[in-house]
Protein backbone atom coordinates (compact mmCIF):
# COMPACT_ATOMS: atom_id res chain seq x y z
CA UNK A 1 0.00 0.00 0.00
CA UNK A 2 1.31 3.44 -0.91
CA UNK A 3 2.75 4.90 2.30
CA UNK A 4 1.36 8.39 1.62
CA UNK A 5 -2.18 7.10 2.12
CA UNK A 6 -3.16 7.11 5.78
CA UNK A 7 -3.82 3.61 7.07
CA UNK A 8 -4.43 1.78 10.33
CA UNK A 9 -3.15 -1.69 11.12
CA UNK A 10 -5.63 -4.54 11.36
CA UNK A 11 -5.34 -7.31 13.93
CA UNK A 12 -3.98 -9.71 11.29
CA UNK A 13 -1.08 -7.40 10.36
CA UNK A 14 -2.55 -6.00 7.14
CA UNK A 15 -3.38 -2.30 6.87
CA UNK A 16 -6.57 -0.53 5.79
CA UNK A 17 -6.78 3.05 4.45
CA UNK A 18 -8.81 5.13 6.90
CA UNK A 19 -10.83 6.82 4.15
CA UNK A 20 -12.78 4.61 1.75
CA UNK A 21 -14.96 5.18 -1.28
CA UNK A 22 -18.44 3.68 -0.95
CA UNK A 23 -19.99 2.30 -4.14
CA UNK A 24 -23.55 1.40 -3.13
CA UNK A 25 -26.08 3.14 -5.37
CA UNK A 26 -29.81 2.96 -5.88
CA UNK A 27 -31.18 1.30 -9.01
CA UNK A 28 -31.71 4.76 -10.55
CA UNK A 29 -27.95 5.31 -10.87
CA UNK A 30 -26.70 4.05 -14.26
CA UNK A 31 -24.19 1.20 -13.96
CA UNK A 32 -21.67 3.10 -16.08
CA UNK A 33 -21.67 5.88 -13.48
CA UNK A 34 -20.36 3.42 -10.86
CA UNK A 35 -17.34 2.72 -13.09
CA UNK A 36 -16.79 6.40 -13.91
CA UNK A 37 -17.08 7.56 -10.30
CA UNK A 38 -14.82 4.79 -8.98
CA UNK A 39 -12.20 5.86 -11.55
CA UNK A 40 -12.63 9.48 -10.43
CA UNK A 41 -12.21 8.40 -6.81
CA UNK A 42 -8.96 6.58 -7.58
CA UNK A 43 -7.73 9.62 -9.53
CA UNK A 44 -8.62 11.83 -6.54
CA UNK A 45 -6.51 9.66 -4.23
CA UNK A 46 -8.91 7.09 -2.81
CA UNK A 47 -7.24 3.69 -2.43
CA UNK A 48 -9.89 1.93 -0.34
CA UNK A 49 -12.94 0.86 -2.40
CA UNK A 50 -15.99 -0.72 -0.74
CA UNK A 51 -18.18 -3.04 -2.84
CA UNK A 52 -20.50 -5.99 -2.20
CA UNK A 53 -22.29 -8.78 -4.01
CA UNK A 54 -25.59 -7.28 -2.81
CA UNK A 55 -24.84 -4.00 -4.58
CA UNK A 56 -24.71 -5.79 -7.95
CA UNK A 57 -21.86 -3.50 -8.96
CA UNK A 58 -18.78 -5.70 -8.73
CA UNK A 59 -18.25 -5.83 -12.50
CA UNK A 60 -18.42 -2.03 -12.72
CA UNK A 61 -16.05 -1.56 -9.78
CA UNK A 62 -13.69 -4.15 -11.24
CA UNK A 63 -13.68 -2.36 -14.59
CA UNK A 64 -12.68 0.89 -12.87
CA UNK A 65 -9.83 -0.76 -10.97
CA UNK A 66 -8.56 -2.57 -14.08
CA UNK A 67 -8.70 0.69 -16.04
CA UNK A 68 -6.63 2.56 -13.44
CA UNK A 69 -4.11 -0.30 -13.28
CA UNK A 70 -3.87 -0.35 -17.09
CA UNK A 71 -3.21 3.40 -17.34
CA UNK A 72 -0.50 3.26 -14.67
CA UNK A 73 -2.34 5.27 -11.99
CA UNK A 74 -2.14 2.41 -9.48
CA UNK A 75 -0.86 -1.13 -9.07
CA UNK A 76 -3.15 -3.83 -7.71
CA UNK A 77 -1.34 -3.75 -4.35
CA UNK A 78 -2.12 -0.01 -4.03
CA UNK A 79 -5.86 -0.73 -3.92
CA UNK A 80 -7.69 -2.02 -0.84
CA UNK A 81 -10.87 -3.65 -2.14
CA UNK A 82 -13.69 -4.88 0.09
CA UNK A 83 -16.53 -7.18 -0.92
CA UNK A 84 -19.15 -8.96 1.14
CA UNK A 85 -20.85 -12.33 1.55
CA UNK A 86 -24.61 -11.98 1.20
CA UNK A 87 -27.12 -13.55 3.57
CA UNK A 88 -28.35 -16.19 1.09
CA UNK A 89 -24.84 -17.71 1.04
CA UNK A 90 -24.11 -18.35 4.71
CA UNK A 91 -24.17 -22.14 4.42
CA UNK A 92 -20.65 -23.53 4.54
CA UNK A 93 -20.74 -24.99 1.05
CA UNK A 94 -21.81 -21.63 -0.43
CA UNK A 95 -19.23 -19.31 1.15
CA UNK A 96 -16.18 -19.93 -1.03
CA UNK A 97 -18.16 -20.22 -4.29
CA UNK A 98 -19.78 -16.86 -3.46
CA UNK A 99 -16.38 -15.24 -2.95
CA UNK A 100 -15.08 -16.84 -6.16
CA UNK A 101 -18.13 -15.50 -8.02
CA UNK A 102 -17.37 -12.01 -6.71
CA UNK A 103 -13.71 -12.32 -7.73
CA UNK A 104 -14.75 -13.35 -11.23
CA UNK A 105 -17.04 -10.31 -11.52
CA UNK A 106 -14.30 -8.04 -10.18
CA UNK A 107 -11.71 -9.70 -12.43
CA UNK A 108 -9.35 -9.97 -9.45
CA UNK A 109 -7.40 -12.82 -7.86
CA UNK A 110 -8.16 -11.73 -4.30
CA UNK A 111 -10.04 -9.16 -2.25
CA UNK A 112 -8.28 -7.30 0.52
CA UNK A 113 -11.25 -7.67 2.84
CA UNK A 114 -14.24 -10.02 2.76
CA UNK A 115 -17.10 -9.42 5.18
CA UNK A 116 -20.15 -11.33 6.34
CA UNK A 117 -22.53 -8.60 5.19
CA UNK A 118 -25.27 -9.23 7.71
CA UNK A 119 -25.69 -11.58 10.71
CA UNK A 120 -29.04 -12.96 9.56
CA UNK A 121 -29.20 -15.90 7.14
CA UNK A 122 -31.73 -16.06 4.31
CA UNK A 123 -32.92 -18.99 2.23
CA UNK A 124 -30.33 -19.83 -0.45
CA UNK A 125 -31.29 -19.14 -4.05
CA UNK A 126 -31.17 -16.50 -6.75
CA UNK A 127 -33.40 -14.00 -4.93
CA UNK A 128 -31.52 -11.48 -2.77
CA UNK A 129 -34.55 -11.16 -0.46
CA UNK A 130 -36.54 -14.44 -0.64
CA UNK A 131 -40.08 -13.93 0.59
CA UNK A 132 -43.11 -16.11 1.23
CA UNK A 133 -46.63 -15.52 -0.11
CA UNK A 134 -47.22 -12.96 2.67
CA UNK A 135 -44.15 -10.95 1.75
CA UNK A 136 -42.19 -12.09 4.81
CA UNK A 137 -38.49 -12.83 4.45
CA UNK A 138 -37.67 -16.53 4.44
CA UNK A 139 -34.87 -17.10 6.91
CA UNK A 140 -32.32 -19.90 6.94
CA UNK A 141 -30.95 -21.57 10.07
CA UNK A 142 -27.17 -21.34 9.91
CA UNK A 143 -24.58 -21.28 12.68
CA UNK A 144 -22.49 -18.22 11.85
CA UNK A 145 -19.52 -19.85 13.58
CA UNK A 146 -19.64 -22.49 10.83
CA UNK A 147 -19.81 -19.73 8.21
CA UNK A 148 -16.81 -18.07 9.87
CA UNK A 149 -14.76 -21.28 9.62
CA UNK A 150 -15.06 -21.14 5.82
CA UNK A 151 -14.24 -17.42 5.88
CA UNK A 152 -11.02 -18.44 7.65
CA UNK A 153 -10.37 -21.05 4.96
CA UNK A 154 -10.83 -18.36 2.28
CA UNK A 155 -8.17 -16.27 4.03
CA UNK A 156 -5.81 -19.24 4.22
CA UNK A 157 -6.40 -19.92 0.51
CA UNK A 158 -5.38 -16.35 -0.33
CA UNK A 159 -8.78 -15.43 -1.78
CA UNK A 160 -9.17 -12.74 0.89
CA UNK A 161 -6.28 -11.06 2.68
CA UNK A 162 -8.45 -10.18 5.67
CA UNK A 163 -11.88 -11.19 6.90
CA UNK A 164 -14.45 -9.35 8.99
CA UNK A 165 -18.12 -8.71 9.62
CA UNK A 166 -20.75 -6.04 9.01
CA UNK A 167 -23.89 -4.98 10.90
CA UNK A 168 -22.99 -7.14 13.92
CA UNK A 169 -23.92 -6.01 17.43
CA UNK A 170 -21.82 -6.81 20.48
CA UNK A 171 -23.60 -10.08 21.23
CA UNK A 172 -23.14 -11.32 17.67
CA UNK A 173 -19.47 -10.34 17.70
CA UNK A 174 -18.98 -12.23 20.95
CA UNK A 175 -20.40 -15.40 19.39
CA UNK A 176 -17.57 -15.33 16.83
CA UNK A 177 -14.90 -14.18 19.31
CA UNK A 178 -15.83 -16.96 21.77
CA UNK A 179 -15.95 -19.66 19.09
CA UNK A 180 -13.89 -22.72 20.13
CA UNK A 181 -10.88 -23.10 17.87
CA UNK A 182 -11.14 -19.56 16.48
CA UNK A 183 -8.24 -19.08 14.07
CA UNK A 184 -8.73 -15.44 13.04
CA UNK A 185 -10.68 -12.70 14.78
CA UNK A 186 -12.76 -10.42 12.57
CA UNK A 187 -10.50 -7.49 11.65
CA UNK A 188 -13.42 -5.07 11.47
CA UNK A 189 -17.13 -4.51 11.93
CA UNK A 190 -18.71 -2.27 9.29
CA UNK A 191 -21.82 -0.53 10.63
CA UNK A 192 -23.97 2.54 10.09
CA UNK A 193 -22.28 5.35 12.00
CA UNK A 194 -22.60 9.15 11.88
CA UNK A 195 -23.13 12.02 14.36
CA UNK A 196 -26.81 11.06 14.81
CA UNK A 197 -25.80 7.42 15.52
CA UNK A 198 -22.30 7.57 16.93
CA UNK A 199 -22.11 3.93 18.10
CA UNK A 200 -20.00 4.90 21.11
CA UNK A 201 -20.65 1.68 23.08
CA UNK A 202 -19.99 -0.57 20.09
CA UNK A 203 -16.87 1.46 19.25
CA UNK A 204 -15.51 1.00 22.79
CA UNK A 205 -16.18 -2.74 22.66
CA UNK A 206 -14.54 -3.12 19.24
CA UNK A 207 -11.47 -1.16 20.35
CA UNK A 208 -11.16 -3.40 23.41
CA UNK A 209 -11.04 -6.44 21.10
CA UNK A 210 -8.69 -4.83 18.53
CA UNK A 211 -11.46 -4.77 15.94
CA UNK A 212 -11.66 -1.71 13.67
CA UNK A 213 -15.04 -0.03 13.31
CA UNK A 214 -15.80 0.95 9.71
CA UNK A 215 -18.55 3.55 9.23
CA UNK A 216 -21.05 3.49 6.38
CA UNK A 217 -23.79 6.09 6.04
CA UNK A 218 -21.27 8.54 7.53
CA UNK A 219 -22.87 11.49 5.72
CA UNK A 220 -26.38 10.52 6.71
CA UNK A 221 -27.97 9.04 3.62
CA UNK A 222 -29.03 9.66 0.06
CA UNK A 223 -32.51 8.56 1.14
CA UNK A 224 -32.90 5.25 -0.62
CA UNK A 225 -36.59 4.59 -0.97
CA UNK A 226 -36.44 0.95 0.20
CA UNK A 227 -34.73 1.53 3.53
CA UNK A 228 -34.95 5.15 4.60
CA UNK A 229 -37.84 6.92 6.32
CA UNK A 230 -38.43 10.13 4.37
CA UNK A 231 -39.34 11.93 7.60
CA UNK A 232 -35.91 11.54 9.18
CA UNK A 233 -33.84 14.73 9.52
CA UNK A 234 -31.11 15.36 6.95
CA UNK A 235 -27.79 15.08 8.79
CA UNK A 236 -25.90 17.51 6.56
CA UNK A 237 -28.56 20.17 7.19
CA UNK A 238 -28.04 19.99 10.95
CA UNK A 239 -27.54 23.57 12.24
CA UNK A 240 -24.76 22.57 14.67
CA UNK A 241 -22.88 20.77 11.91
CA UNK A 242 -23.43 23.67 9.50
CA UNK A 243 -22.21 26.27 12.02
CA UNK A 244 -19.10 24.23 12.69
CA UNK A 245 -18.49 23.89 8.95
CA UNK A 246 -18.64 27.67 8.56
CA UNK A 247 -16.23 28.13 11.46
CA UNK A 248 -13.67 25.81 9.87
CA UNK A 249 -14.44 26.98 6.30
CA UNK A 250 -15.25 23.39 5.34
CA UNK A 251 -18.41 21.60 4.19
CA UNK A 252 -20.71 19.82 6.69
CA UNK A 253 -19.73 16.55 4.97
CA UNK A 254 -16.05 17.12 5.73
CA UNK A 255 -16.86 17.86 9.39
CA UNK A 256 -18.88 14.62 9.60
CA UNK A 257 -16.04 12.61 8.03
CA UNK A 258 -13.33 14.24 10.15
CA UNK A 259 -15.34 13.50 13.30
CA UNK A 260 -15.14 9.78 12.58
CA UNK A 261 -11.43 9.77 11.72
CA UNK A 262 -10.56 11.47 15.01
CA UNK A 263 -12.54 8.80 16.89
CA UNK A 264 -10.35 6.10 15.35
CA UNK A 265 -13.02 4.97 12.91
CA UNK A 266 -12.37 4.01 9.28
CA UNK A 267 -14.92 5.97 7.28
CA UNK A 268 -16.57 5.38 3.90
CA UNK A 269 -17.46 8.47 1.88
CA UNK A 270 -19.81 8.09 -1.03
CA UNK A 271 -20.57 10.57 -3.77
CA UNK A 272 -21.39 10.42 -7.45
CA UNK A 273 -20.38 14.05 -8.04
CA UNK A 274 -16.82 14.73 -9.21
CA UNK A 275 -16.19 17.87 -7.17
CA UNK A 276 -17.51 16.21 -3.97
CA UNK A 277 -15.39 13.10 -4.54
CA UNK A 278 -12.31 15.34 -4.76
CA UNK A 279 -13.49 17.53 -1.88
CA UNK A 280 -13.80 14.54 0.47
CA UNK A 281 -10.03 14.02 0.25
CA UNK A 282 -9.64 17.35 2.10
CA UNK A 283 -10.57 15.54 5.31
CA UNK A 284 -6.84 15.16 6.05
CA UNK A 285 -6.15 18.90 5.79
CA UNK A 286 -7.61 20.01 9.14
CA UNK A 287 -8.33 18.87 12.69
CA UNK A 288 -11.27 19.39 15.01
CA UNK A 289 -10.41 20.63 18.51
CA UNK A 290 -11.55 18.61 21.53
CA UNK A 291 -14.41 20.99 22.28
CA UNK A 292 -15.81 20.57 18.76
CA UNK A 293 -15.60 16.78 19.08
CA UNK A 294 -17.61 17.01 22.32
CA UNK A 295 -20.24 19.16 20.60
CA UNK A 296 -20.54 16.59 17.81
CA UNK A 297 -20.81 13.78 20.39
CA UNK A 298 -23.84 15.67 21.69
CA UNK A 299 -25.68 15.29 18.38
CA UNK A 300 -26.15 11.55 18.95
CA UNK A 301 -29.81 10.55 18.95
CA UNK A 302 -29.50 6.83 18.06
CA UNK A 303 -31.14 7.54 14.72
CA UNK A 304 -30.80 4.85 12.07
CA UNK A 305 -31.27 5.86 8.46
CA UNK A 306 -30.99 2.30 7.22
CA UNK A 307 -34.13 0.73 8.62
CA UNK A 308 -36.16 -2.10 7.10
CA UNK A 309 -34.25 -5.37 6.74
CA UNK A 310 -31.50 -4.34 9.13
CA UNK A 311 -33.70 -3.05 11.95
CA UNK A 312 -36.11 -5.98 11.70
CA UNK A 313 -33.48 -8.34 13.12
CA UNK A 314 -31.63 -6.07 15.51
CA UNK A 315 -31.95 -6.48 19.25
Coordinates of C-alpha atoms in Angstrom, one line a residue:
X1 CA 0.0 0.0 0.0
X2 CA 1.3 3.4 -0.9
X3 CA 2.7 4.9 2.3
X4 CA 1.4 8.4 1.6
X5 CA -2.2 7.1 2.1
X6 CA -3.2 7.1 5.8
X7 CA -3.8 3.6 7.1
X8 CA -4.4 1.8 10.3
X9 CA -3.2 -1.7 11.1
X10 CA -5.6 -4.5 11.4
X11 CA -5.3 -7.3 13.9
X12 CA -4.0 -9.7 11.3
X13 CA -1.1 -7.4 10.4
X14 CA -2.5 -6.0 7.1
X15 CA -3.4 -2.3 6.9
X16 CA -6.6 -0.5 5.8
X17 CA -6.8 3.1 4.5
X18 CA -8.8 5.1 6.9
X19 CA -10.8 6.8 4.1
X20 CA -12.8 4.6 1.8
X21 CA -15.0 5.2 -1.3
X22 CA -18.4 3.7 -1.0
X23 CA -20.0 2.3 -4.1
X24 CA -23.6 1.4 -3.1
X25 CA -26.1 3.1 -5.4
X26 CA -29.8 3.0 -5.9
X27 CA -31.2 1.3 -9.0
X28 CA -31.7 4.8 -10.5
X29 CA -28.0 5.3 -10.9
X30 CA -26.7 4.0 -14.3
X31 CA -24.2 1.2 -14.0
X32 CA -21.7 3.1 -16.1
X33 CA -21.7 5.9 -13.5
X34 CA -20.4 3.4 -10.9
X35 CA -17.3 2.7 -13.1
X36 CA -16.8 6.4 -13.9
X37 CA -17.1 7.6 -10.3
X38 CA -14.8 4.8 -9.0
X39 CA -12.2 5.9 -11.5
X40 CA -12.6 9.5 -10.4
X41 CA -12.2 8.4 -6.8
X42 CA -9.0 6.6 -7.6
X43 CA -7.7 9.6 -9.5
X44 CA -8.6 11.8 -6.5
X45 CA -6.5 9.7 -4.2
X46 CA -8.9 7.1 -2.8
X47 CA -7.2 3.7 -2.4
X48 CA -9.9 1.9 -0.3
X49 CA -12.9 0.9 -2.4
X50 CA -16.0 -0.7 -0.7
X51 CA -18.2 -3.0 -2.8
X52 CA -20.5 -6.0 -2.2
X53 CA -22.3 -8.8 -4.0
X54 CA -25.6 -7.3 -2.8
X55 CA -24.8 -4.0 -4.6
X56 CA -24.7 -5.8 -7.9
X57 CA -21.9 -3.5 -9.0
X58 CA -18.8 -5.7 -8.7
X59 CA -18.3 -5.8 -12.5
X60 CA -18.4 -2.0 -12.7
X61 CA -16.0 -1.6 -9.8
X62 CA -13.7 -4.2 -11.2
X63 CA -13.7 -2.4 -14.6
X64 CA -12.7 0.9 -12.9
X65 CA -9.8 -0.8 -11.0
X66 CA -8.6 -2.6 -14.1
X67 CA -8.7 0.7 -16.0
X68 CA -6.6 2.6 -13.4
X69 CA -4.1 -0.3 -13.3
X70 CA -3.9 -0.3 -17.1
X71 CA -3.2 3.4 -17.3
X72 CA -0.5 3.3 -14.7
X73 CA -2.3 5.3 -12.0
X74 CA -2.1 2.4 -9.5
X75 CA -0.9 -1.1 -9.1
X76 CA -3.1 -3.8 -7.7
X77 CA -1.3 -3.7 -4.4
X78 CA -2.1 0.0 -4.0
X79 CA -5.9 -0.7 -3.9
X80 CA -7.7 -2.0 -0.8
X81 CA -10.9 -3.6 -2.1
X82 CA -13.7 -4.9 0.1
X83 CA -16.5 -7.2 -0.9
X84 CA -19.2 -9.0 1.1
X85 CA -20.8 -12.3 1.5
X86 CA -24.6 -12.0 1.2
X87 CA -27.1 -13.5 3.6
X88 CA -28.4 -16.2 1.1
X89 CA -24.8 -17.7 1.0
X90 CA -24.1 -18.4 4.7
X91 CA -24.2 -22.1 4.4
X92 CA -20.6 -23.5 4.5
X93 CA -20.7 -25.0 1.0
X94 CA -21.8 -21.6 -0.4
X95 CA -19.2 -19.3 1.2
X96 CA -16.2 -19.9 -1.0
X97 CA -18.2 -20.2 -4.3
X98 CA -19.8 -16.9 -3.5
X99 CA -16.4 -15.2 -3.0
X100 CA -15.1 -16.8 -6.2
X101 CA -18.1 -15.5 -8.0
X102 CA -17.4 -12.0 -6.7
X103 CA -13.7 -12.3 -7.7
X104 CA -14.8 -13.3 -11.2
X105 CA -17.0 -10.3 -11.5
X106 CA -14.3 -8.0 -10.2
X107 CA -11.7 -9.7 -12.4
X108 CA -9.3 -10.0 -9.5
X109 CA -7.4 -12.8 -7.9
X110 CA -8.2 -11.7 -4.3
X111 CA -10.0 -9.2 -2.3
X112 CA -8.3 -7.3 0.5
X113 CA -11.3 -7.7 2.8
X114 CA -14.2 -10.0 2.8
X115 CA -17.1 -9.4 5.2
X116 CA -20.1 -11.3 6.3
X117 CA -22.5 -8.6 5.2
X118 CA -25.3 -9.2 7.7
X119 CA -25.7 -11.6 10.7
X120 CA -29.0 -13.0 9.6
X121 CA -29.2 -15.9 7.1
X122 CA -31.7 -16.1 4.3
X123 CA -32.9 -19.0 2.2
X124 CA -30.3 -19.8 -0.5
X125 CA -31.3 -19.1 -4.1
X126 CA -31.2 -16.5 -6.7
X127 CA -33.4 -14.0 -4.9
X128 CA -31.5 -11.5 -2.8
X129 CA -34.5 -11.2 -0.5
X130 CA -36.5 -14.4 -0.6
X131 CA -40.1 -13.9 0.6
X132 CA -43.1 -16.1 1.2
X133 CA -46.6 -15.5 -0.1
X134 CA -47.2 -13.0 2.7
X135 CA -44.2 -10.9 1.7
X136 CA -42.2 -12.1 4.8
X137 CA -38.5 -12.8 4.4
X138 CA -37.7 -16.5 4.4
X139 CA -34.9 -17.1 6.9
X140 CA -32.3 -19.9 6.9
X141 CA -31.0 -21.6 10.1
X142 CA -27.2 -21.3 9.9
X143 CA -24.6 -21.3 12.7
X144 CA -22.5 -18.2 11.9
X145 CA -19.5 -19.8 13.6
X146 CA -19.6 -22.5 10.8
X147 CA -19.8 -19.7 8.2
X148 CA -16.8 -18.1 9.9
X149 CA -14.8 -21.3 9.6
X150 CA -15.1 -21.1 5.8
X151 CA -14.2 -17.4 5.9
X152 CA -11.0 -18.4 7.7
X153 CA -10.4 -21.1 5.0
X154 CA -10.8 -18.4 2.3
X155 CA -8.2 -16.3 4.0
X156 CA -5.8 -19.2 4.2
X157 CA -6.4 -19.9 0.5
X158 CA -5.4 -16.3 -0.3
X159 CA -8.8 -15.4 -1.8
X160 CA -9.2 -12.7 0.9
X161 CA -6.3 -11.1 2.7
X162 CA -8.4 -10.2 5.7
X163 CA -11.9 -11.2 6.9
X164 CA -14.4 -9.4 9.0
X165 CA -18.1 -8.7 9.6
X166 CA -20.7 -6.0 9.0
X167 CA -23.9 -5.0 10.9
X168 CA -23.0 -7.1 13.9
X169 CA -23.9 -6.0 17.4
X170 CA -21.8 -6.8 20.5
X171 CA -23.6 -10.1 21.2
X172 CA -23.1 -11.3 17.7
X173 CA -19.5 -10.3 17.7
X174 CA -19.0 -12.2 21.0
X175 CA -20.4 -15.4 19.4
X176 CA -17.6 -15.3 16.8
X177 CA -14.9 -14.2 19.3
X178 CA -15.8 -17.0 21.8
X179 CA -15.9 -19.7 19.1
X180 CA -13.9 -22.7 20.1
X181 CA -10.9 -23.1 17.9
X182 CA -11.1 -19.6 16.5
X183 CA -8.2 -19.1 14.1
X184 CA -8.7 -15.4 13.0
X185 CA -10.7 -12.7 14.8
X186 CA -12.8 -10.4 12.6
X187 CA -10.5 -7.5 11.6
X188 CA -13.4 -5.1 11.5
X189 CA -17.1 -4.5 11.9
X190 CA -18.7 -2.3 9.3
X191 CA -21.8 -0.5 10.6
X192 CA -24.0 2.5 10.1
X193 CA -22.3 5.4 12.0
X194 CA -22.6 9.2 11.9
X195 CA -23.1 12.0 14.4
X196 CA -26.8 11.1 14.8
X197 CA -25.8 7.4 15.5
X198 CA -22.3 7.6 16.9
X199 CA -22.1 3.9 18.1
X200 CA -20.0 4.9 21.1
X201 CA -20.7 1.7 23.1
X202 CA -20.0 -0.6 20.1
X203 CA -16.9 1.5 19.2
X204 CA -15.5 1.0 22.8
X205 CA -16.2 -2.7 22.7
X206 CA -14.5 -3.1 19.2
X207 CA -11.5 -1.2 20.3
X208 CA -11.2 -3.4 23.4
X209 CA -11.0 -6.4 21.1
X210 CA -8.7 -4.8 18.5
X211 CA -11.5 -4.8 15.9
X212 CA -11.7 -1.7 13.7
X213 CA -15.0 0.0 13.3
X214 CA -15.8 1.0 9.7
X215 CA -18.5 3.6 9.2
X216 CA -21.1 3.5 6.4
X217 CA -23.8 6.1 6.0
X218 CA -21.3 8.5 7.5
X219 CA -22.9 11.5 5.7
X220 CA -26.4 10.5 6.7
X221 CA -28.0 9.0 3.6
X222 CA -29.0 9.7 0.1
X223 CA -32.5 8.6 1.1
X224 CA -32.9 5.3 -0.6
X225 CA -36.6 4.6 -1.0
X226 CA -36.4 0.9 0.2
X227 CA -34.7 1.5 3.5
X228 CA -35.0 5.2 4.6
X229 CA -37.8 6.9 6.3
X230 CA -38.4 10.1 4.4
X231 CA -39.3 11.9 7.6
X232 CA -35.9 11.5 9.2
X233 CA -33.8 14.7 9.5
X234 CA -31.1 15.4 6.9
X235 CA -27.8 15.1 8.8
X236 CA -25.9 17.5 6.6
X237 CA -28.6 20.2 7.2
X238 CA -28.0 20.0 11.0
X239 CA -27.5 23.6 12.2
X240 CA -24.8 22.6 14.7
X241 CA -22.9 20.8 11.9
X242 CA -23.4 23.7 9.5
X243 CA -22.2 26.3 12.0
X244 CA -19.1 24.2 12.7
X245 CA -18.5 23.9 9.0
X246 CA -18.6 27.7 8.6
X247 CA -16.2 28.1 11.5
X248 CA -13.7 25.8 9.9
X249 CA -14.4 27.0 6.3
X250 CA -15.3 23.4 5.3
X251 CA -18.4 21.6 4.2
X252 CA -20.7 19.8 6.7
X253 CA -19.7 16.6 5.0
X254 CA -16.1 17.1 5.7
X255 CA -16.9 17.9 9.4
X256 CA -18.9 14.6 9.6
X257 CA -16.0 12.6 8.0
X258 CA -13.3 14.2 10.1
X259 CA -15.3 13.5 13.3
X260 CA -15.1 9.8 12.6
X261 CA -11.4 9.8 11.7
X262 CA -10.6 11.5 15.0
X263 CA -12.5 8.8 16.9
X264 CA -10.3 6.1 15.3
X265 CA -13.0 5.0 12.9
X266 CA -12.4 4.0 9.3
X267 CA -14.9 6.0 7.3
X268 CA -16.6 5.4 3.9
X269 CA -17.5 8.5 1.9
X270 CA -19.8 8.1 -1.0
X271 CA -20.6 10.6 -3.8
X272 CA -21.4 10.4 -7.5
X273 CA -20.4 14.0 -8.0
X274 CA -16.8 14.7 -9.2
X275 CA -16.2 17.9 -7.2
X276 CA -17.5 16.2 -4.0
X277 CA -15.4 13.1 -4.5
X278 CA -12.3 15.3 -4.8
X279 CA -13.5 17.5 -1.9
X280 CA -13.8 14.5 0.5
X281 CA -10.0 14.0 0.3
X282 CA -9.6 17.3 2.1
X283 CA -10.6 15.5 5.3
X284 CA -6.8 15.2 6.1
X285 CA -6.2 18.9 5.8
X286 CA -7.6 20.0 9.1
X287 CA -8.3 18.9 12.7
X288 CA -11.3 19.4 15.0
X289 CA -10.4 20.6 18.5
X290 CA -11.6 18.6 21.5
X291 CA -14.4 21.0 22.3
X292 CA -15.8 20.6 18.8
X293 CA -15.6 16.8 19.1
X294 CA -17.6 17.0 22.3
X295 CA -20.2 19.2 20.6
X296 CA -20.5 16.6 17.8
X297 CA -20.8 13.8 20.4
X298 CA -23.8 15.7 21.7
X299 CA -25.7 15.3 18.4
X300 CA -26.2 11.5 18.9
X301 CA -29.8 10.6 18.9
X302 CA -29.5 6.8 18.1
X303 CA -31.1 7.5 14.7
X304 CA -30.8 4.8 12.1
X305 CA -31.3 5.9 8.5
X306 CA -31.0 2.3 7.2
X307 CA -34.1 0.7 8.6
X308 CA -36.2 -2.1 7.1
X309 CA -34.3 -5.4 6.7
X310 CA -31.5 -4.3 9.1
X311 CA -33.7 -3.0 11.9
X312 CA -36.1 -6.0 11.7
X313 CA -33.5 -8.3 13.1
X314 CA -31.6 -6.1 15.5
X315 CA -32.0 -6.5 19.2

